[in-house]
């Protein structure tokens, strides 16, 4: 049986008997509001902002309103030890079907950044997906993480791409996630209004600065001087993004690693077929949290067709829009094996460091655990469309 995540609820109520009140908000929306109050405007804009008019980000949330859970009663699923949230996805066993989404530049939010996320997900038994744009080197995260995957922004230099993948595998990553929806940055007005792109300030490029292939391209070690760091940033600019990737490149990646490969950023079922035919083991249905293409479909709206297309040949995961336990249940019922959870825990990190990450993740997991049982299900593996009633 999995951990009893819903015990977080009892912990809070019992604390209240002694006058102990939660220091952090209990909802994703509350965490966002608190983060906006305490973070620097440019930092909050970078995390909260999305593409253009942010219609895709809004669609990611509103898509869940097209479904309602149809609970079943008298099934013995609400008692202690009555539920099992464990899953195995891409060969990784998790205590719950949740992984933290790959979000970069966490040093903007807290000095502990990725280390805080790695240690917390290990404690809770869930997965972490480490971004290429991390503020902490692959090896340093791998040394403290539990079950983690490495997300690759494929640069336009294959030798560098292969080096990043090899480092991740050696450091203990259990899967490689290739993000294909960001060959270049989306149009993000919140960042543009503040003229703020952290990478140009040398932030979020730790995995490049620590890579031997990248460093070989520099005349001087970036830590030697401000001018050397500026050269490293310019080199990064010239290498980030690959505009020529094709499905066949997934097959080349298969030659570089023995790890399972998932492709993130897929919305169309035909694209899902192409990458699975090319050798992908998993597909992550995602629109980058609405940060790339404005006016696109909500990610949940894209999920059923992708599941129908390749769900019998690959593990399907869902990203972009999870805010509550019921959101996660809906995505799982529509065919996802696990969900990626993003912005709320970054707000927690910015508000309270490691404690904030732990709080945000425990809120989601407790909500998921409670809602699963109250809906009449004892295992996430039992979930299917019979859980849902379409809104008329």
CSV table of N, CA and C in Angstrom, one decimal, residues 233-392:
chain,number,residue,atom,x,y,z
A,233,UNK,N,27.6,33.0,-21.9
A,233,UNK,CA,26.2,33.2,-22.2
A,233,UNK,C,25.9,33.4,-23.7
A,234,UNK,N,26.8,34.0,-24.4
A,234,UNK,CA,26.7,34.2,-25.8
A,234,UNK,C,26.8,32.8,-26.5
A,235,UNK,N,27.7,32.0,-26.0
A,235,UNK,CA,27.8,30.6,-26.6
A,235,UNK,C,26.5,29.8,-26.3
A,236,UNK,N,25.9,30.0,-25.1
A,236,UNK,CA,24.6,29.3,-24.9
A,236,UNK,C,23.6,29.8,-25.8
A,237,UNK,N,23.5,31.1,-26.1
A,237,UNK,CA,22.5,31.6,-27.0
A,237,UNK,C,22.6,31.0,-28.4
A,238,UNK,N,23.8,30.8,-28.8
A,238,UNK,CA,24.0,30.2,-30.1
A,238,UNK,C,23.7,28.7,-30.2
A,239,UNK,N,23.7,28.1,-29.0
A,239,UNK,CA,23.5,26.6,-29.0
A,239,UNK,C,22.1,26.2,-28.6
A,240,UNK,N,21.3,27.1,-27.9
A,240,UNK,CA,20.0,26.7,-27.4
A,240,UNK,C,19.0,26.6,-28.6
A,241,UNK,N,18.2,25.5,-28.5
A,241,UNK,CA,17.2,25.4,-29.5
A,241,UNK,C,17.7,24.6,-30.7
A,242,UNK,N,16.8,23.7,-31.2
A,242,UNK,CA,17.2,23.0,-32.4
A,242,UNK,C,16.0,23.0,-33.3
A,243,UNK,N,16.2,23.7,-34.4
A,243,UNK,CA,15.0,23.9,-35.4
A,243,UNK,C,14.9,22.8,-36.4
A,244,UNK,N,15.8,21.8,-36.4
A,244,UNK,CA,15.8,20.8,-37.4
A,244,UNK,C,15.4,19.4,-36.9
A,245,UNK,N,15.0,19.3,-35.6
A,245,UNK,CA,14.7,18.0,-35.1
A,245,UNK,C,13.5,17.4,-35.9
A,246,UNK,N,13.6,16.1,-36.1
A,246,UNK,CA,12.6,15.3,-36.7
A,246,UNK,C,12.3,14.0,-35.9
A,247,UNK,N,11.2,13.4,-36.1
A,247,UNK,CA,10.9,12.1,-35.4
A,247,UNK,C,12.0,11.1,-35.4
A,248,UNK,N,12.8,11.1,-36.5
A,248,UNK,CA,13.9,10.1,-36.6
A,248,UNK,C,15.0,10.4,-35.6
A,249,UNK,N,15.0,11.6,-35.1
A,249,UNK,CA,16.1,11.9,-34.1
A,249,UNK,C,15.8,11.2,-32.8
A,250,UNK,N,14.6,10.8,-32.5
A,250,UNK,CA,14.3,10.0,-31.3
A,250,UNK,C,15.0,8.7,-31.5
A,251,UNK,N,15.0,8.1,-32.7
A,251,UNK,CA,15.8,6.9,-32.9
A,251,UNK,C,17.3,7.1,-32.6
A,252,UNK,N,17.8,8.2,-33.0
A,252,UNK,CA,19.2,8.5,-32.7
A,252,UNK,C,19.5,8.6,-31.2
A,253,UNK,N,18.5,9.2,-30.5
A,253,UNK,CA,18.7,9.3,-29.1
A,253,UNK,C,18.7,7.9,-28.4
A,254,UNK,N,17.9,7.0,-29.0
A,254,UNK,CA,17.8,5.6,-28.5
A,254,UNK,C,19.2,4.9,-28.6
A,255,UNK,N,20.0,5.4,-29.6
A,255,UNK,CA,21.4,4.8,-29.7
A,255,UNK,C,22.3,5.3,-28.6
A,256,UNK,N,22.0,6.5,-28.0
A,256,UNK,CA,22.8,7.1,-27.0
A,256,UNK,C,22.6,6.6,-25.6
A,257,UNK,N,21.4,6.0,-25.3
A,257,UNK,CA,21.1,5.7,-23.9
A,257,UNK,C,20.3,4.4,-23.9
A,258,UNK,N,20.4,3.8,-22.7
A,258,UNK,CA,19.6,2.6,-22.5
A,258,UNK,C,18.3,2.9,-21.7
A,259,UNK,N,18.2,4.2,-21.3
A,259,UNK,CA,17.0,4.6,-20.5
A,259,UNK,C,15.7,4.7,-21.3
A,260,UNK,N,14.6,4.6,-20.7
A,260,UNK,CA,13.3,4.9,-21.4
A,260,UNK,C,13.3,6.3,-21.9
A,261,UNK,N,12.6,6.6,-23.0
A,261,UNK,CA,12.5,7.9,-23.6
A,261,UNK,C,11.1,8.3,-23.6
A,262,UNK,N,10.8,9.5,-23.1
A,262,UNK,CA,9.5,10.1,-23.3
A,262,UNK,C,9.6,11.4,-24.1
A,263,UNK,N,8.6,11.7,-24.9
A,263,UNK,CA,8.6,13.0,-25.6
A,263,UNK,C,7.5,13.9,-25.1
A,264,UNK,N,8.0,15.1,-24.7
A,264,UNK,CA,7.1,16.0,-24.0
A,264,UNK,C,6.7,17.2,-24.9
A,265,UNK,N,5.5,17.6,-24.9
A,265,UNK,CA,5.0,18.7,-25.7
A,265,UNK,C,4.1,18.3,-26.9
A,266,UNK,N,3.6,17.0,-26.8
A,266,UNK,CA,2.8,16.5,-27.9
A,266,UNK,C,1.3,16.9,-27.6
A,267,UNK,N,0.6,17.3,-28.6
A,267,UNK,CA,-0.8,17.6,-28.5
A,267,UNK,C,-1.6,16.9,-29.6
A,268,UNK,N,-1.0,16.6,-30.7
A,268,UNK,CA,-1.7,16.0,-31.9
A,268,UNK,C,-1.5,14.5,-31.9
A,269,UNK,N,-2.6,13.7,-32.1
A,269,UNK,CA,-2.4,12.2,-32.1
A,269,UNK,C,-1.4,11.8,-33.2
A,270,UNK,N,-1.4,12.5,-34.3
A,270,UNK,CA,-0.4,12.1,-35.4
A,270,UNK,C,1.0,12.2,-35.0
A,271,UNK,N,1.3,13.3,-34.2
A,271,UNK,CA,2.6,13.5,-33.7
A,271,UNK,C,3.0,12.4,-32.7
A,272,UNK,N,2.0,12.0,-31.9
A,272,UNK,CA,2.2,10.9,-30.9
A,272,UNK,C,2.6,9.7,-31.7
A,273,UNK,N,1.9,9.3,-32.7
A,273,UNK,CA,2.2,8.1,-33.5
A,273,UNK,C,3.6,8.2,-34.1
A,274,UNK,N,4.0,9.4,-34.6
A,274,UNK,CA,5.3,9.5,-35.2
A,274,UNK,C,6.4,9.3,-34.2
A,275,UNK,N,6.3,9.9,-33.0
A,275,UNK,CA,7.4,9.7,-32.1
A,275,UNK,C,7.5,8.3,-31.5
A,276,UNK,N,6.3,7.7,-31.3
A,276,UNK,CA,6.3,6.3,-30.8
A,276,UNK,C,6.9,5.3,-31.9
A,277,UNK,N,6.5,5.6,-33.1
A,277,UNK,CA,7.0,4.8,-34.2
A,277,UNK,C,8.6,4.9,-34.3
A,278,UNK,N,9.0,6.1,-33.9
A,278,UNK,CA,10.5,6.4,-34.0
A,278,UNK,C,11.2,5.8,-32.8
A,279,UNK,N,10.5,5.3,-31.8
A,279,UNK,CA,11.2,4.6,-30.7
A,279,UNK,C,10.9,5.2,-29.3
A,280,UNK,N,10.0,6.2,-29.2
A,280,UNK,CA,9.7,6.7,-27.8
A,280,UNK,C,8.9,5.7,-27.0
A,281,UNK,N,9.2,5.6,-25.7
A,281,UNK,CA,8.5,4.7,-24.8
A,281,UNK,C,7.3,5.4,-24.1
A,282,UNK,N,7.3,6.7,-24.2
A,282,UNK,CA,6.3,7.5,-23.5
A,282,UNK,C,6.0,8.8,-24.2
A,283,UNK,N,4.8,9.3,-24.0
A,283,UNK,CA,4.4,10.6,-24.6
A,283,UNK,C,3.8,11.4,-23.4
A,284,UNK,N,4.3,12.7,-23.3
A,284,UNK,CA,3.8,13.6,-22.3
A,284,UNK,C,2.9,14.6,-23.0
A,285,UNK,N,1.6,14.5,-22.8
A,285,UNK,CA,0.7,15.5,-23.4
A,285,UNK,C,0.8,16.8,-22.7
A,286,UNK,N,1.3,17.8,-23.4
A,286,UNK,CA,1.6,19.1,-22.7
A,286,UNK,C,1.7,20.2,-23.7
A,287,UNK,N,1.3,21.4,-23.3
A,287,UNK,CA,1.5,22.6,-24.1
A,287,UNK,C,2.4,23.6,-23.3
A,288,UNK,N,3.3,23.1,-22.5
A,288,UNK,CA,4.3,23.9,-21.8
A,288,UNK,C,3.6,24.9,-20.9
A,289,UNK,N,2.5,24.4,-20.3
A,289,UNK,CA,1.8,25.3,-19.4
A,289,UNK,C,1.2,26.6,-20.0
A,290,UNK,N,1.0,26.5,-21.4
A,290,UNK,CA,0.5,27.6,-22.1
A,290,UNK,C,1.5,28.7,-22.4
A,291,UNK,N,2.8,28.3,-22.3
A,291,UNK,CA,3.9,29.3,-22.4
A,291,UNK,C,4.4,29.4,-23.9
A,292,UNK,N,3.9,28.6,-24.8
A,292,UNK,CA,4.5,28.6,-26.1
A,292,UNK,C,3.5,29.2,-27.2
A,293,UNK,N,2.4,28.5,-27.4
A,293,UNK,CA,1.4,28.9,-28.4
A,293,UNK,C,0.1,29.4,-27.8
A,294,UNK,N,-0.2,30.6,-28.0
A,294,UNK,CA,-1.4,31.2,-27.4
A,294,UNK,C,-2.6,30.7,-28.3
A,295,UNK,N,-3.8,30.5,-27.7
A,295,UNK,CA,-4.9,30.1,-28.5
A,295,UNK,C,-4.9,28.6,-28.9
A,296,UNK,N,-4.0,27.9,-28.2
A,296,UNK,CA,-4.0,26.4,-28.5
A,296,UNK,C,-5.1,25.7,-27.6
A,297,UNK,N,-5.3,24.5,-27.9
A,297,UNK,CA,-6.3,23.7,-27.2
A,297,UNK,C,-5.8,23.5,-25.8
A,298,UNK,N,-6.7,23.4,-24.8
A,298,UNK,CA,-6.3,23.0,-23.5
A,298,UNK,C,-5.7,21.6,-23.5
A,299,UNK,N,-4.7,21.4,-22.7
A,299,UNK,CA,-3.9,20.1,-22.7
A,299,UNK,C,-4.8,18.9,-22.5
A,300,UNK,N,-5.8,19.1,-21.5
A,300,UNK,CA,-6.7,18.0,-21.3
A,300,UNK,C,-7.6,17.6,-22.5
A,301,UNK,N,-7.9,18.6,-23.3
A,301,UNK,CA,-8.7,18.4,-24.5
A,301,UNK,C,-7.9,17.5,-25.5
A,302,UNK,N,-6.6,17.6,-25.4
A,302,UNK,CA,-5.8,16.8,-26.4
A,302,UNK,C,-5.5,15.4,-25.9
A,303,UNK,N,-5.7,15.2,-24.6
A,303,UNK,CA,-5.3,13.9,-24.0
A,303,UNK,C,-6.1,12.7,-24.6
A,304,UNK,N,-7.4,12.7,-24.7
A,304,UNK,CA,-8.1,11.5,-25.1
A,304,UNK,C,-7.6,11.0,-26.5
A,305,UNK,N,-7.4,11.9,-27.4
A,305,UNK,CA,-7.0,11.5,-28.8
A,305,UNK,C,-5.6,10.9,-28.8
A,306,UNK,N,-4.7,11.4,-28.0
A,306,UNK,CA,-3.4,10.8,-27.9
A,306,UNK,C,-3.4,9.4,-27.3
A,307,UNK,N,-4.2,9.3,-26.2
A,307,UNK,CA,-4.4,8.0,-25.6
A,307,UNK,C,-4.9,7.0,-26.6
A,308,UNK,N,-6.0,7.4,-27.4
A,308,UNK,CA,-6.5,6.5,-28.4
A,308,UNK,C,-5.5,6.1,-29.5
A,309,UNK,N,-4.6,7.1,-29.8
A,309,UNK,CA,-3.7,6.9,-30.8
A,309,UNK,C,-2.5,5.9,-30.5
A,310,UNK,N,-2.0,6.1,-29.3
A,310,UNK,CA,-0.8,5.3,-28.9
A,310,UNK,C,-0.8,4.7,-27.5
A,311,UNK,N,-1.9,4.8,-26.8
A,311,UNK,CA,-1.9,4.4,-25.4
A,311,UNK,C,-1.7,2.9,-25.2
A,312,UNK,N,-1.9,2.1,-26.3
A,312,UNK,CA,-1.6,0.7,-26.2
A,312,UNK,C,-0.1,0.4,-26.5
A,313,UNK,N,0.6,1.4,-26.9
A,313,UNK,CA,2.1,1.1,-27.2
A,313,UNK,C,3.0,1.9,-26.4
A,314,UNK,N,2.5,2.9,-25.6
A,314,UNK,CA,3.4,3.8,-24.9
A,314,UNK,C,2.7,4.3,-23.6
A,315,UNK,N,3.5,4.6,-22.6
A,315,UNK,CA,3.0,5.2,-21.4
A,315,UNK,C,2.6,6.7,-21.7
A,316,UNK,N,1.4,7.1,-21.4
A,316,UNK,CA,1.0,8.4,-21.6
A,316,UNK,C,0.9,9.2,-20.3
A,317,UNK,N,1.6,10.3,-20.2
A,317,UNK,CA,1.5,11.2,-19.1
A,317,UNK,C,0.9,12.5,-19.4
A,318,UNK,N,0.4,13.2,-18.4
A,318,UNK,CA,-0.3,14.5,-18.7
A,318,UNK,C,0.4,15.6,-17.9
A,319,UNK,N,0.4,16.8,-18.6
A,319,UNK,CA,1.0,18.0,-18.0
A,319,UNK,C,0.3,19.2,-18.5
A,320,UNK,N,0.2,20.2,-17.7
A,320,UNK,CA,-0.4,21.5,-18.1
A,320,UNK,C,-1.8,21.6,-17.6
A,321,UNK,N,-1.9,22.1,-16.4
A,321,UNK,CA,-3.3,22.4,-15.9
A,321,UNK,C,-3.6,21.8,-14.5
A,322,UNK,N,-2.8,20.8,-14.0
A,322,UNK,CA,-3.1,20.2,-12.7
A,322,UNK,C,-3.0,21.2,-11.6
A,323,UNK,N,-4.1,21.3,-10.8
A,323,UNK,CA,-4.1,22.2,-9.7
A,323,UNK,C,-4.7,21.5,-8.4
A,324,UNK,N,-5.5,20.5,-8.6
A,324,UNK,CA,-6.1,19.8,-7.5
A,324,UNK,C,-6.0,18.3,-7.6
A,325,UNK,N,-6.4,17.6,-6.6
A,325,UNK,CA,-6.4,16.1,-6.7
A,325,UNK,C,-7.5,15.7,-7.6
A,326,UNK,N,-8.6,16.3,-7.7
A,326,UNK,CA,-9.6,15.9,-8.7
A,326,UNK,C,-9.1,16.1,-10.1
A,327,UNK,N,-8.4,17.2,-10.4
A,327,UNK,CA,-7.8,17.4,-11.7
A,327,UNK,C,-6.9,16.1,-12.1
A,328,UNK,N,-6.1,15.7,-11.1
A,328,UNK,CA,-5.3,14.5,-11.4
A,328,UNK,C,-6.1,13.3,-11.7
A,329,UNK,N,-7.2,13.1,-10.9
A,329,UNK,CA,-8.1,11.9,-11.1
A,329,UNK,C,-8.7,12.0,-12.5
A,330,UNK,N,-9.1,13.1,-12.9
A,330,UNK,CA,-9.7,13.3,-14.2
A,330,UNK,C,-8.8,12.9,-15.3
A,331,UNK,N,-7.5,13.4,-15.2
A,331,UNK,CA,-6.5,13.1,-16.2
A,331,UNK,C,-6.2,11.6,-16.2
A,332,UNK,N,-6.1,11.0,-15.1
A,332,UNK,CA,-5.8,9.5,-15.0
A,332,UNK,C,-7.0,8.7,-15.5
A,333,UNK,N,-8.2,9.2,-15.3
A,333,UNK,CA,-9.4,8.5,-15.8
A,333,UNK,C,-9.5,8.5,-17.3
A,334,UNK,N,-8.9,9.6,-17.9
A,334,UNK,CA,-8.9,9.8,-19.4
A,334,UNK,C,-7.7,9.0,-20.0
A,335,UNK,N,-6.9,8.3,-19.2
A,335,UNK,CA,-5.9,7.5,-19.8
A,335,UNK,C,-4.4,7.8,-19.5
A,336,UNK,N,-4.2,8.9,-18.7
A,336,UNK,CA,-2.8,9.2,-18.3
A,336,UNK,C,-2.4,8.2,-17.2
A,337,UNK,N,-1.1,7.8,-17.3
A,337,UNK,CA,-0.6,6.9,-16.2
A,337,UNK,C,-0.1,7.7,-15.0
A,338,UNK,N,0.3,8.9,-15.3
A,338,UNK,CA,0.8,9.8,-14.2
A,338,UNK,C,0.6,11.3,-14.7
A,339,UNK,N,0.7,12.2,-13.8
A,339,UNK,CA,0.6,13.6,-14.1
A,339,UNK,C,1.9,14.4,-13.7
A,340,UNK,N,2.2,15.4,-14.4
A,340,UNK,CA,3.3,16.3,-14.0
A,340,UNK,C,2.6,17.6,-13.4
A,341,UNK,N,3.2,18.0,-12.3
A,341,UNK,CA,2.7,19.1,-11.5
A,341,UNK,C,3.7,20.2,-11.5
A,342,UNK,N,3.3,21.4,-11.8
A,342,UNK,CA,4.2,22.5,-12.0
A,342,UNK,C,4.1,23.7,-11.1
A,343,UNK,N,3.5,24.7,-11.6
A,343,UNK,CA,3.6,26.0,-11.0
A,343,UNK,C,3.4,26.1,-9.4
A,344,UNK,N,2.3,25.4,-8.9
A,344,UNK,CA,2.1,25.6,-7.4
A,344,UNK,C,3.3,25.3,-6.5
A,345,UNK,N,4.0,24.3,-6.8
A,345,UNK,CA,5.2,24.0,-6.0
A,345,UNK,C,6.3,25.0,-6.2
A,346,UNK,N,6.4,25.6,-7.3
A,346,UNK,CA,7.4,26.7,-7.5
A,346,UNK,C,7.0,27.9,-6.7
A,347,UNK,N,5.7,28.2,-6.6
A,347,UNK,CA,5.3,29.3,-5.7
A,347,UNK,C,5.6,28.9,-4.2
A,348,UNK,N,5.4,27.7,-3.8
A,348,UNK,CA,5.8,27.3,-2.5
A,348,UNK,C,7.3,27.5,-2.3
A,349,UNK,N,8.1,27.1,-3.3
A,349,UNK,CA,9.6,27.3,-3.2
A,349,UNK,C,9.9,28.7,-3.0
A,350,UNK,N,9.3,29.6,-3.7
A,350,UNK,CA,9.6,31.0,-3.6
A,350,UNK,C,9.1,31.6,-2.3
A,351,UNK,N,8.1,31.1,-1.7
A,351,UNK,CA,7.5,31.6,-0.5
A,351,UNK,C,8.3,31.1,0.7
A,352,UNK,N,8.6,29.8,0.7
A,352,UNK,CA,9.2,29.2,2.0
A,352,UNK,C,10.3,28.2,1.7
A,353,UNK,N,10.9,28.2,0.6
A,353,UNK,CA,12.0,27.3,0.3
A,353,UNK,C,11.5,25.8,0.3
A,354,UNK,N,12.3,24.9,0.9
A,354,UNK,CA,12.0,23.5,0.9
A,354,UNK,C,10.7,23.2,1.6
A,355,UNK,N,10.4,23.9,2.7
A,355,UNK,CA,9.1,23.8,3.4
A,355,UNK,C,8.0,24.1,2.5
A,356,UNK,N,8.1,25.1,1.6
A,356,UNK,CA,7.1,25.5,0.7
A,356,UNK,C,6.8,24.4,-0.4
A,357,UNK,N,7.9,23.8,-0.9
A,357,UNK,CA,7.8,22.8,-1.9
A,357,UNK,C,7.0,21.6,-1.2
A,358,UNK,N,7.5,21.2,0.0
A,358,UNK,CA,6.9,20.1,0.7
A,358,UNK,C,5.4,20.3,0.9
A,359,UNK,N,5.1,21.5,1.3
A,359,UNK,CA,3.7,21.9,1.6
A,359,UNK,C,2.8,21.7,0.3
A,360,UNK,N,3.3,22.3,-0.7
A,360,UNK,CA,2.5,22.3,-2.0
A,360,UNK,C,2.3,20.9,-2.5
A,361,UNK,N,3.3,20.1,-2.4
A,361,UNK,CA,3.2,18.7,-2.9
A,361,UNK,C,2.3,17.9,-1.9
A,362,UNK,N,2.4,18.1,-0.7
A,362,UNK,CA,1.5,17.4,0.3
A,362,UNK,C,0.1,17.8,0.1
A,363,UNK,N,-0.2,19.0,-0.2
A,363,UNK,CA,-1.6,19.4,-0.5
A,363,UNK,C,-2.2,18.7,-1.6
A,364,UNK,N,-1.4,18.6,-2.7
A,364,UNK,CA,-1.9,17.9,-3.9
A,364,UNK,C,-2.1,16.4,-3.6
A,365,UNK,N,-1.1,15.8,-3.0
A,365,UNK,CA,-1.2,14.3,-2.7
A,365,UNK,C,-2.3,14.0,-1.7
A,366,UNK,N,-2.5,14.8,-0.7
A,366,UNK,CA,-3.6,14.5,0.2
A,366,UNK,C,-4.9,14.7,-0.4
A,367,UNK,N,-5.1,15.7,-1.3
A,367,UNK,CA,-6.3,15.9,-2.0
A,367,UNK,C,-6.6,14.7,-2.9
A,368,UNK,N,-5.6,14.3,-3.6
A,368,UNK,CA,-5.7,13.1,-4.5
A,368,UNK,C,-6.1,11.9,-3.8
A,369,UNK,N,-5.4,11.6,-2.7
A,369,UNK,CA,-5.7,10.4,-1.8
A,369,UNK,C,-7.1,10.4,-1.3
A,370,UNK,N,-7.6,11.6,-0.8
A,370,UNK,CA,-8.9,11.7,-0.2
A,370,UNK,C,-10.0,11.5,-1.3
A,371,UNK,N,-9.8,12.2,-2.4
A,371,UNK,CA,-10.8,12.2,-3.5
A,371,UNK,C,-10.9,10.8,-4.2
A,372,UNK,N,-9.8,10.1,-4.3
A,372,UNK,CA,-9.8,8.8,-4.8
A,372,UNK,C,-10.7,7.9,-4.0
A,373,UNK,N,-10.5,7.9,-2.7
A,373,UNK,CA,-11.3,7.1,-1.8
A,373,UNK,C,-12.8,7.5,-1.8
A,374,UNK,N,-13.0,8.8,-1.7
A,374,UNK,CA,-14.4,9.3,-1.6
A,374,UNK,C,-15.1,9.1,-2.9
A,375,UNK,N,-14.4,8.9,-4.0
A,375,UNK,CA,-15.0,8.6,-5.3
A,375,UNK,C,-15.3,7.1,-5.5
A,376,UNK,N,-14.9,6.3,-4.5
A,376,UNK,CA,-15.2,4.9,-4.5
A,376,UNK,C,-14.1,4.0,-5.2
A,377,UNK,N,-12.9,4.5,-5.2
A,377,UNK,CA,-11.8,3.7,-5.9
A,377,UNK,C,-10.7,3.5,-4.9
A,378,UNK,N,-10.1,2.3,-4.9
A,378,UNK,CA,-9.0,1.9,-4.0
A,378,UNK,C,-7.7,2.0,-4.6
A,379,UNK,N,-7.6,2.0,-5.9
A,379,UNK,CA,-6.3,2.0,-6.7
A,379,UNK,C,-6.5,2.9,-7.8
A,380,UNK,N,-5.4,3.6,-8.1
A,380,UNK,CA,-5.4,4.5,-9.3
A,380,UNK,C,-5.4,3.7,-10.6
A,381,UNK,N,-4.9,2.4,-10.5
A,381,UNK,CA,-5.0,1.6,-11.7
A,381,UNK,C,-6.4,1.2,-12.1
A,382,UNK,N,-7.4,1.4,-11.2
A,382,UNK,CA,-8.8,1.0,-11.5
A,382,UNK,C,-9.5,2.1,-12.3
A,383,UNK,N,-8.9,3.3,-12.3
A,383,UNK,CA,-9.5,4.5,-12.9
A,383,UNK,C,-9.7,4.3,-14.4
A,384,UNK,N,-10.9,4.6,-14.9
A,384,UNK,CA,-11.1,4.7,-16.3
A,384,UNK,C,-12.3,5.7,-16.6
A,385,UNK,N,-12.8,5.8,-17.8
A,385,UNK,CA,-13.8,6.8,-18.1
A,385,UNK,C,-15.1,6.6,-17.3
A,386,UNK,N,-15.3,5.4,-16.7
A,386,UNK,CA,-16.5,5.2,-15.9
A,386,UNK,C,-16.6,6.1,-14.7
A,387,UNK,N,-15.4,6.7,-14.3
A,387,UNK,CA,-15.4,7.6,-13.2
A,387,UNK,C,-16.0,8.9,-13.6
A,388,UNK,N,-16.1,9.2,-14.8
A,388,UNK,CA,-16.5,10.6,-15.3
A,388,UNK,C,-17.9,10.7,-15.9
A,389,UNK,N,-18.5,11.8,-15.6
A,389,UNK,CA,-19.8,12.1,-16.3
A,389,UNK,C,-19.5,13.4,-17.1
A,390,UNK,N,-19.8,13.4,-18.4
A,390,UNK,CA,-19.6,14.6,-19.2
A,390,UNK,C,-20.6,15.7,-18.8
A,391,UNK,N,-20.2,16.9,-18.8
A,391,UNK,CA,-21.1,18.0,-18.5
A,391,UNK,C,-21.9,18.3,-19.7
A,392,UNK,N,-23.2,18.4,-19.5
A,392,UNK,CA,-24.1,18.7,-20.7
A,392,UNK,C,-24.5,20.1,-20.7
